[in-house]
Tab-separated table of C-alpha atoms and ligand atoms in Angstrom:
chain	number	residue	atom	x	y	z
A	243	MET	CA	152.961	53.180	254.654
A	244	GLN	CA	155.112	51.670	252.235
A	245	LYS	CA	156.715	54.632	250.019
A	246	PHE	CA	155.938	54.257	245.749
A	247	LEU	CA	156.674	56.587	243.221
A	248	LYS	CA	152.981	58.742	243.447
A	249	ARG	CA	153.821	60.311	240.106
A	250	ALA	CA	150.893	58.144	238.640
A	251	TYR	CA	149.683	55.288	239.899
A	252	ALA	CA	146.762	51.985	240.606
A	253	GLU	CA	144.772	51.961	243.677
A	254	ILE	CA	143.343	48.544	243.252
A	255	HIS	CA	140.343	48.116	245.970
A	256	LEU	CA	140.012	44.693	247.088
A	257	ASP	CA	137.080	45.499	249.302
A	258	ARG	CA	135.174	46.221	246.331
A	259	ALA	CA	136.369	43.133	244.361
A	260	ARG	CA	134.769	41.325	247.271
A	261	ARG	CA	131.629	42.863	247.333
A	262	ASN	CA	131.230	42.650	243.415
A	263	VAL	CA	131.786	39.629	243.745
A	264	GLU	CA	128.627	39.014	246.107
A	265	LYS	CA	126.470	41.111	243.567
A	266	ILE	CA	127.715	39.209	240.583
A	267	ARG	CA	126.543	35.625	242.884
A	268	SER	CA	123.369	37.111	243.273
A	269	LEU	CA	122.671	37.532	239.735
A	270	LEU	CA	123.491	33.604	238.984
A	271	LYS	CA	120.923	30.441	238.921
A	272	GLY	CA	120.970	27.038	240.511
A	273	ASP	CA	124.293	25.722	240.833
A	274	THR	CA	126.242	27.871	238.465
A	275	GLU	CA	129.661	29.102	239.613
A	276	ILE	CA	131.809	32.014	238.646
A	277	MET	CA	134.826	31.602	236.964
A	278	ALA	CA	137.119	34.827	237.125
A	279	VAL	CA	138.610	35.503	234.617
A	280	VAL	CA	141.631	37.299	235.095
A	281	LYS	CA	143.370	37.351	231.548
A	282	ALA	CA	145.803	40.375	230.399
A	283	ASN	CA	146.846	40.742	233.851
A	284	ALA	CA	143.134	40.639	235.459
A	285	TYR	CA	142.130	43.389	233.270
A	286	GLY	CA	145.166	45.520	234.270
A	287	HIS	CA	144.097	45.265	237.927
A	288	ASP	CA	147.779	42.457	238.691
A	289	ASP	CA	146.135	38.741	237.909
A	290	LYS	CA	148.192	37.206	240.540
A	291	THR	CA	146.542	39.979	243.376
A	292	MET	CA	143.119	39.266	241.645
A	293	ALA	CA	143.246	35.615	241.639
A	294	ARG	CA	144.748	35.092	245.277
A	295	LEU	CA	141.121	37.748	246.288
A	296	PHE	CA	138.837	35.536	243.774
A	297	GLU	CA	139.991	32.085	245.441
A	298	SER	CA	139.661	33.473	249.339
A	299	VAL	CA	136.316	34.154	248.260
A	300	GLY	CA	135.984	30.701	247.392
A	301	ILE	CA	136.441	30.935	243.775
A	302	ARG	CA	137.338	27.476	242.234
A	303	TYR	CA	137.644	28.387	238.816
A	304	PHE	CA	140.586	30.807	237.086
A	305	ALA	CA	140.165	31.581	233.322
A	306	VAL	CA	142.848	33.123	231.323
A	307	SER	CA	143.647	33.604	227.662
A	308	ASN	CA	146.880	31.995	227.307
A	309	ILE	CA	150.015	29.397	228.631
A	310	HIS	CA	152.087	31.785	230.185
A	311	GLU	CA	149.244	33.465	232.394
A	312	ALA	CA	147.831	29.829	233.512
A	313	VAL	CA	151.527	29.164	234.865
A	314	ARG	CA	151.760	32.809	236.500
A	315	LEU	CA	148.480	31.737	238.263
A	316	ARG	CA	150.556	28.911	239.582
A	317	GLU	CA	153.129	30.716	240.926
A	318	ALA	CA	150.961	32.527	242.898
A	319	GLY	CA	149.418	29.359	244.658
A	320	ILE	CA	146.516	28.861	242.713
A	321	LYS	CA	145.181	26.049	243.373
A	322	GLY	CA	141.750	26.289	241.349
A	323	GLU	CA	141.142	24.346	237.967
A	324	ILE	CA	142.786	27.070	235.320
A	325	LEU	CA	140.975	27.333	231.591
A	326	ILE	CA	142.843	28.979	228.929
A	327	LEU	CA	140.199	30.566	226.993
A	328	GLY	CA	142.031	30.729	223.582
A	329	TYR	CA	144.419	28.524	221.572
A	330	THR	CA	147.887	27.091	222.735
A	331	SER	CA	149.912	25.866	220.734
A	332	PRO	CA	150.461	21.532	221.081
A	333	GLU	CA	153.752	22.032	221.575
A	334	TYR	CA	152.948	22.774	224.713
A	335	ALA	CA	151.326	19.702	225.757
A	336	ALA	CA	153.937	18.767	228.255
A	337	GLU	CA	153.263	21.647	230.118
A	338	LEU	CA	149.802	21.406	229.738
A	339	SER	CA	150.086	18.442	231.968
A	340	ARG	CA	152.336	18.967	234.166
A	341	GLU	CA	150.717	22.267	235.748
A	342	ASN	CA	147.406	20.889	235.197
A	343	ILE	CA	146.039	23.615	232.992
A	344	ILE	CA	142.390	22.776	230.854
A	345	ASN	CA	143.480	23.673	227.328
A	346	ALA	CA	140.439	24.737	224.995
A	347	ILE	CA	139.864	23.001	221.770
A	348	VAL	CA	139.648	25.488	219.190
A	349	SER	CA	139.398	22.950	216.211
A	350	GLU	CA	139.428	19.326	215.323
A	351	GLU	CA	142.740	20.195	213.514
A	352	HIS	CA	144.030	21.442	217.107
A	353	ALA	CA	143.376	18.373	218.820
A	354	ARG	CA	144.573	15.849	216.954
A	355	ASN	CA	147.738	17.693	216.727
A	356	LEU	CA	147.221	18.253	220.106
A	357	SER	CA	146.599	14.457	220.604
A	358	LEU	CA	149.788	13.218	218.440
A	359	ALA	CA	152.327	15.621	220.831
A	360	ALA	CA	150.843	14.834	224.112
A	361	GLN	CA	152.499	12.516	225.988
A	362	SER	CA	150.172	12.328	229.191
A	363	PRO	CA	146.423	13.325	228.960
A	364	VAL	CA	145.691	16.883	228.820
A	365	ARG	CA	142.651	18.228	230.121
A	366	CYS	CA	140.585	19.913	227.616
A	367	HIS	CA	137.396	21.645	227.224
A	368	ILE	CA	136.053	21.822	223.393
A	369	LYS	CA	135.087	25.399	222.228
A	370	ILE	CA	132.062	25.787	219.873
A	371	ASP	CA	131.745	28.608	217.692
A	372	THR	CA	128.002	29.099	217.392
A	373	GLY	CA	127.942	32.594	216.073
A	374	MET	CA	131.183	34.547	217.406
A	375	GLY	CA	133.314	33.420	214.877
A	376	ARG	CA	136.858	33.555	216.266
A	377	ILE	CA	137.649	30.203	217.465
A	378	GLY	CA	135.687	26.482	218.071
A	379	ILE	CA	134.461	23.889	216.173
A	380	ARG	CA	131.542	25.247	213.498
A	381	GLU	CA	128.866	22.942	212.060
A	382	ASP	CA	125.728	23.739	210.719
A	383	THR	CA	123.721	22.054	213.053
A	384	PRO	CA	123.929	20.434	216.549
A	385	GLU	CA	123.841	16.584	215.339
A	386	LYS	CA	127.235	17.144	213.344
A	387	CYS	CA	128.513	19.030	215.946
A	388	ALA	CA	128.216	16.118	218.400
A	389	GLU	CA	129.758	14.039	216.347
A	390	ALA	CA	132.924	16.157	215.358
A	391	ILE	CA	133.212	16.522	219.202
A	392	GLU	CA	133.126	12.506	219.969
A	393	GLU	CA	135.915	11.745	217.311
A	394	ILE	CA	137.525	14.128	219.282
A	395	ILE	CA	136.733	12.891	222.794
A	396	SER	CA	138.141	8.998	221.487
A	397	LEU	CA	141.243	10.907	220.658
A	398	LYS	CA	144.488	9.602	222.693
A	399	ASN	CA	146.088	11.645	225.585
A	400	LEU	CA	142.999	14.253	225.475
A	401	LYS	CA	140.637	14.271	228.633
A	402	VAL	CA	137.721	16.095	227.734
A	403	GLU	CA	135.986	17.546	230.276
A	404	GLY	CA	133.066	20.084	228.706
A	405	ILE	CA	131.772	22.224	226.052
A	406	PHE	CA	131.659	25.510	225.665
A	407	THR	CA	130.951	28.589	223.520
A	408	HIS	CA	130.766	32.369	223.931
A	409	LEU	CA	128.167	34.838	222.952
A	410	SER	CA	129.268	37.464	221.268
A	411	VAL	CA	125.779	40.377	221.179
A	412	ALA	CA	124.991	39.333	224.749
A	413	ASP	CA	124.956	42.886	225.965
A	414	SER	CA	122.773	44.352	224.049
A	415	LEU	CA	119.016	43.836	224.598
A	416	ASP	CA	117.640	44.786	220.590
A	417	LYS	CA	115.404	42.328	219.444
A	418	GLY	CA	117.937	40.610	216.552
A	419	ASP	CA	120.368	40.689	219.225
A	420	VAL	CA	118.452	38.660	221.534
A	421	GLU	CA	117.210	36.497	218.710
A	422	TYR	CA	120.847	35.826	217.952
A	423	THR	CA	122.209	35.426	221.754
A	424	LEU	CA	118.874	33.036	222.394
A	425	HIS	CA	120.151	30.803	219.041
A	426	GLN	CA	123.670	31.129	220.123
A	427	ARG	CA	122.423	29.662	223.920
A	428	ASP	CA	119.823	26.922	222.094
A	429	PHE	CA	122.514	25.446	219.537
A	430	ILE	CA	125.322	24.476	222.604
A	431	LEU	CA	122.034	23.122	224.617
A	432	LYS	CA	121.237	21.000	221.939
A	433	VAL	CA	124.782	19.703	221.006
A	434	TRP	CA	124.398	18.915	225.265
A	435	GLU	CA	121.522	16.794	224.806
A	436	ILE	CA	122.950	14.679	222.072
A	437	LEU	CA	125.718	14.394	223.805
A	438	LYS	CA	123.992	12.925	226.631
A	439	GLY	CA	121.911	10.635	224.607
A	440	LYS	CA	124.609	9.411	223.082
A	441	GLY	CA	125.997	8.060	226.885
A	442	ILE	CA	128.824	10.985	226.771
A	443	ASN	CA	128.278	13.358	230.232
A	444	LEU	CA	130.583	15.583	230.702
A	445	THR	CA	131.436	17.645	233.270
A	446	HIS	CA	130.758	21.163	232.137
A	447	LEU	CA	128.914	23.357	229.407
A	448	HIS	CA	129.110	26.925	229.661
A	449	PHE	CA	128.463	29.948	227.570
A	450	LEU	CA	127.702	33.050	230.056
A	451	ASN	CA	130.343	35.800	229.949
A	452	SER	CA	129.468	38.846	232.186
A	453	ALA	CA	127.017	39.681	230.089
A	454	GLY	CA	125.570	36.589	229.550
A	455	GLY	CA	125.248	35.805	232.788
A	456	THR	CA	124.019	39.532	233.854
A	457	TYR	CA	120.895	39.379	230.659
A	458	TYR	CA	120.675	35.647	230.418
A	459	SER	CA	121.367	33.776	233.288
A	460	ASP	CA	120.801	30.160	233.129
A	461	GLU	CA	121.290	27.081	235.692
A	462	ARG	CA	122.189	25.130	232.651
A	463	SER	CA	125.430	26.900	232.672
A	464	THR	CA	127.658	25.119	234.969
A	465	LEU	CA	130.286	27.984	234.892
A	466	ALA	CA	130.154	32.267	234.371
A	467	ARG	CA	132.944	33.402	232.893
A	468	PHE	CA	133.333	36.914	234.328
A	469	GLY	CA	135.438	39.496	233.427
A	470	ILE	CA	135.082	43.130	233.038
A	471	MET	CA	132.096	43.004	236.103
A	472	LEU	CA	134.508	41.122	238.844
A	473	TYR	CA	136.236	44.938	237.981
A	474	GLY	CA	132.846	46.902	238.719
A	475	LEU	CA	132.623	47.819	235.229
A	476	CYS	CA	130.086	47.367	232.784
A	477	PRO	CA	129.607	44.856	229.819
A	478	ASN	CA	128.246	47.582	227.903
A	479	TYR	CA	128.092	50.944	229.070
A	480	CYS	CA	124.903	51.990	227.563
A	481	LEU	CA	122.629	49.338	229.627
A	482	PRO	CA	122.395	49.170	233.513
A	483	LEU	CA	123.227	46.671	235.658
A	484	PRO	CA	121.002	44.915	237.788
A	485	VAL	CA	123.129	45.592	240.141
A	486	LYS	CA	125.651	48.138	241.339
A	487	LEU	CA	128.922	47.295	241.198
A	488	GLU	CA	132.232	49.170	242.068
A	489	PRO	CA	135.539	50.330	240.085
A	490	VAL	CA	138.091	48.140	241.500
A	491	MET	CA	140.852	50.665	240.233
A	492	ASP	CA	141.332	53.951	240.674
A	493	LEU	CA	144.196	56.121	238.982
A	494	LYS	CA	146.087	58.793	240.044
A	495	ALA	CA	148.696	61.089	239.115
A	496	GLU	CA	150.693	63.523	240.907
A	497	ILE	CA	150.983	67.617	240.151
A	498	ALA	CA	153.925	68.704	239.090
A	499	TYR	CA	153.465	72.181	238.650
A	500	VAL	CA	150.718	75.092	238.383
A	501	GLU	CA	150.887	78.409	236.586
A	502	THR	CA	148.864	81.216	234.842
A	503	LEU	CA	148.419	81.017	231.219
A	504	LYS	CA	147.903	84.616	229.933
A	505	LYS	CA	144.618	84.779	227.096
A	506	GLY	CA	146.107	83.715	223.540
A	507	SER	CA	148.941	81.340	225.516
A	508	PHE	CA	149.099	77.528	223.351
A	509	VAL	CA	149.207	74.933	225.375
A	510	SER	CA	151.122	71.612	224.446
A	511	TYR	CA	151.876	69.936	220.796
A	512	GLY	CA	150.311	71.185	217.714
A	513	ARG	CA	149.155	74.561	219.000
A	514	THR	CA	145.649	72.602	219.597
A	515	PHE	CA	144.921	74.262	222.761
A	516	GLU	CA	144.251	78.039	222.778
A	517	ALA	CA	143.419	79.623	226.230
A	518	ASP	CA	140.608	82.345	225.298
A	519	ARG	CA	140.811	84.029	228.485
A	520	ASP	CA	143.847	83.715	231.457
A	521	ILE	CA	143.424	80.614	232.726
A	522	LYS	CA	145.338	78.964	235.642
A	523	ALA	CA	147.153	75.310	234.276
A	524	ALA	CA	148.304	72.321	236.181
A	525	THR	CA	150.560	69.932	234.828
A	526	ILE	CA	150.039	66.669	235.583
A	527	THR	CA	152.450	63.334	235.337
A	528	ILE	CA	150.790	61.089	233.268
A	529	GLY	CA	150.042	60.608	229.711
A	530	TYR	CA	149.809	58.327	227.168
A	531	ALA	CA	153.055	55.927	227.872
A	532	ASP	CA	151.212	54.893	230.873
A	533	GLY	CA	148.184	53.838	229.430
A	534	TYR	CA	146.064	57.376	229.116
A	535	SER	CA	145.068	58.008	225.305
A	536	ARG	CA	146.036	60.396	223.585
A	537	LEU	CA	142.700	60.634	221.936
A	538	LEU	CA	141.630	61.927	224.915
A	539	SER	CA	143.417	65.530	224.313
A	540	SER	CA	141.055	68.456	225.096
A	541	LYS	CA	138.358	65.982	225.881
A	542	ALA	CA	138.628	64.399	228.945
A	543	GLU	CA	138.200	66.048	232.326
A	544	VAL	CA	140.424	65.245	235.899
A	545	LEU	CA	139.536	65.499	239.539
A	546	VAL	CA	141.290	68.024	241.200
A	547	HIS	CA	140.275	69.058	245.115
A	548	GLY	CA	136.530	67.332	244.152
A	549	LYS	CA	136.580	69.403	241.343
A	550	ARG	CA	136.333	68.541	237.266
A	551	ALA	CA	138.839	69.990	235.236
A	552	LYS	CA	139.562	69.277	231.405
A	553	VAL	CA	142.687	68.142	229.849
A	554	ILE	CA	143.589	71.172	228.134
A	555	GLY	CA	145.493	70.483	224.478
A	556	ARG	CA	147.084	67.033	223.638
A	557	VAL	CA	147.990	64.397	226.326
A	558	CYS	CA	151.821	63.943	225.897
A	559	MET	CA	154.232	60.800	226.456
A	560	ASP	CA	154.100	61.263	230.524
A	561	GLN	CA	152.421	64.813	231.167
A	562	MET	CA	149.129	66.532	230.700
A	563	MET	CA	148.084	70.119	231.122
A	564	VAL	CA	144.646	70.351	232.666
A	565	ASP	CA	142.750	73.545	233.553
A	566	VAL	CA	142.225	74.242	237.270
A	567	THR	CA	140.828	77.807	237.084
A	568	GLY	CA	139.159	78.721	240.585
A	569	ILE	CA	140.428	75.508	241.854
A	570	ASP	CA	143.110	75.440	244.584
A	571	ALA	CA	145.789	73.403	242.763
A	572	LYS	CA	149.575	73.237	243.871
A	573	ALA	CA	152.403	71.747	243.036
A	574	GLY	CA	152.286	67.692	244.686
A	575	ASP	CA	149.065	67.692	245.057
A	576	ILE	CA	147.154	64.345	243.857
A	577	ALA	CA	144.635	64.283	241.176
A	578	THR	CA	142.501	61.762	240.219
A	579	ILE	CA	142.473	60.228	236.816
A	580	ILE	CA	139.384	58.016	237.517
A	581	GLY	CA	137.657	56.791	240.425
A	582	LYS	CA	135.445	59.361	242.824
A	583	GLU	CA	136.284	62.400	244.764
A	584	GLY	CA	133.208	63.301	246.850
A	585	ASN	CA	130.267	63.346	244.211
A	586	GLU	CA	131.987	63.773	241.321
A	587	GLU	CA	133.166	60.336	239.545
A	588	ILE	CA	134.725	59.566	236.500
A	589	THR	CA	134.786	56.118	235.476
A	590	ALA	CA	136.758	53.884	233.220
A	591	ASP	CA	133.406	53.168	231.017
A	592	TYR	CA	132.632	56.961	230.797
A	593	LEU	CA	136.936	57.676	229.713
A	594	ALA	CA	136.064	55.164	226.812
A	595	SER	CA	132.773	56.681	225.825
A	596	LEU	CA	134.752	59.938	225.017
A	597	TYR	CA	137.034	58.004	222.510
A	598	GLY	CA	134.809	55.215	220.890
A	599	THR	CA	135.742	52.440	222.830
A	600	ILE	CA	134.844	50.239	225.546
A	601	GLY	CA	135.887	50.375	229.354
A	602	TYR	CA	138.108	46.992	228.932
A	603	GLU	CA	140.541	48.442	226.399
A	604	VAL	CA	141.060	51.833	228.970
A	605	VAL	CA	142.054	49.611	232.367
A	606	CYS	CA	143.777	47.109	230.010
A	607	GLY	CA	145.628	49.620	228.427
A	608	ILE	CA	147.279	50.917	232.084
A	609	SER	CA	150.982	50.570	231.108
A	610	LYS	CA	153.539	48.125	233.030
A	611	ARG	CA	155.075	51.924	233.823
A	612	ILE	CA	152.221	52.511	236.274
A	613	PRO	CA	152.865	50.968	240.457
A	614	ARG	CA	149.600	48.752	241.335
A	615	VAL	CA	148.459	50.286	244.857
A	616	VAL	CA	146.943	47.389	246.791
A	617	ILE	CA	144.601	48.824	249.301
A	618	ASP	CA	142.021	46.563	251.431
A	619	ASN	CA	139.146	48.795	253.493
A	620	GLY	CA	141.623	51.484	252.834
A	621	GLU	CA	144.942	50.257	254.174
A	622	ILE	CA	147.588	49.789	251.707
A	623	VAL	CA	149.064	45.885	251.400
A	624	ASP	CA	151.011	45.583	248.723
A	625	VAL	CA	152.680	47.479	245.823
A	626	LEU	CA	153.592	46.189	242.639
A	627	GLU	CA	155.852	48.788	241.090
A	628	TYR	CA	157.533	47.811	238.047
B	960	LIG	C1	137.175	38.008	228.075
B	960	LIG	C2	136.302	36.278	227.852
B	960	LIG	C3	135.281	36.091	228.355
B	960	LIG	C4	134.659	37.269	229.392
B	960	LIG	O1	134.324	38.242	228.933
B	960	LIG	P1	133.693	40.298	229.979
B	960	LIG	O2	132.900	40.521	228.830
B	960	LIG	O3	134.820	40.324	230.646
B	960	LIG	O4	132.804	38.998	230.979
B	960	LIG	C5	134.717	35.553	228.655
B	960	LIG	N1	135.007	34.162	227.747
B	960	LIG	C6	135.465	34.166	227.180
B	960	LIG	C7	135.630	33.453	225.975
B	960	LIG	C8	136.455	35.412	226.906
B	960	LIG	O5	137.087	35.408	226.005
């Protein structure tokens, strides 16, 4: 077994991700293919590792947030198509061509500037803003939108291969939100029809993210841009998924110290925790600099020997304390911060719910200092240490 610093580490379980891909495929209709979203270091799971895994199970499309992330995938040997979902400055036109990366056109102005900057064809998917209010061509009617697209297609050195949009409330099944989502979907479908009517046949039309692909699966979307669900988390923790996914990342940390604290003792900065009885406290070597939010102070739990142990007092930068009264904990034991032990489980989604965020932010926030230990069917296959 490869040696690595066990102070605090994330296990990345490839076998779980493989099973998630199969479950997600079962949700798709017609010829819709998964586009694996591996932006932000694959939501903290290590982008090169995850992209290689996805390619090995037949995924041919990848999405990232910027050109650096795209180039990292090429460095990792990824042969599939790579789409940058966000804005890329026209300064990077040459790199886009050279690395064979597909660029998102975020506005007509962006298209014109990119066209002027490009010396050779740049592959593009045009983003349409149907209600997200972030990036994309925004027009009142599908007719006007199709006209704007036609103009962009006519620009020199842009090779437009598709159009796409982003659903903003596909993770809610409230009546108003469903109407909103259907409006977003119908808008881009109409744009597609109009373009076809004009003899413009592009290869791709895509509008599904994880929530969309789950609750609005649609064979007319050639691609479904799945991110969070590939990693086994939910787009919306409150809404059950029709398939059972497995969180790919477990987070663990070592116990450094165990002591008995007398009733009336205080724990951590600010004296926010006072023992109301004699307790056994353990100090664990993980803190907010590792991405374990300080907002979880005195709120969250960890697992020690299969039992839940509550975080007591403020989470520090590199350490935190938990109440292990009644648990046979000792220095050197490994605590599970995110993951399963026996019948107990702590998920990133659950931690997120404790401090008012989403599982996405929890896993993306696991910092660089945390080694990623890649595991396949129980065997360590790689260790990525900062
Ligand atoms: C991040 C992102 C996705 C993936 O969203 P998930 O909810 O993680 O599936 C899809 N499309 C776009 C444009 C994105 O920015």
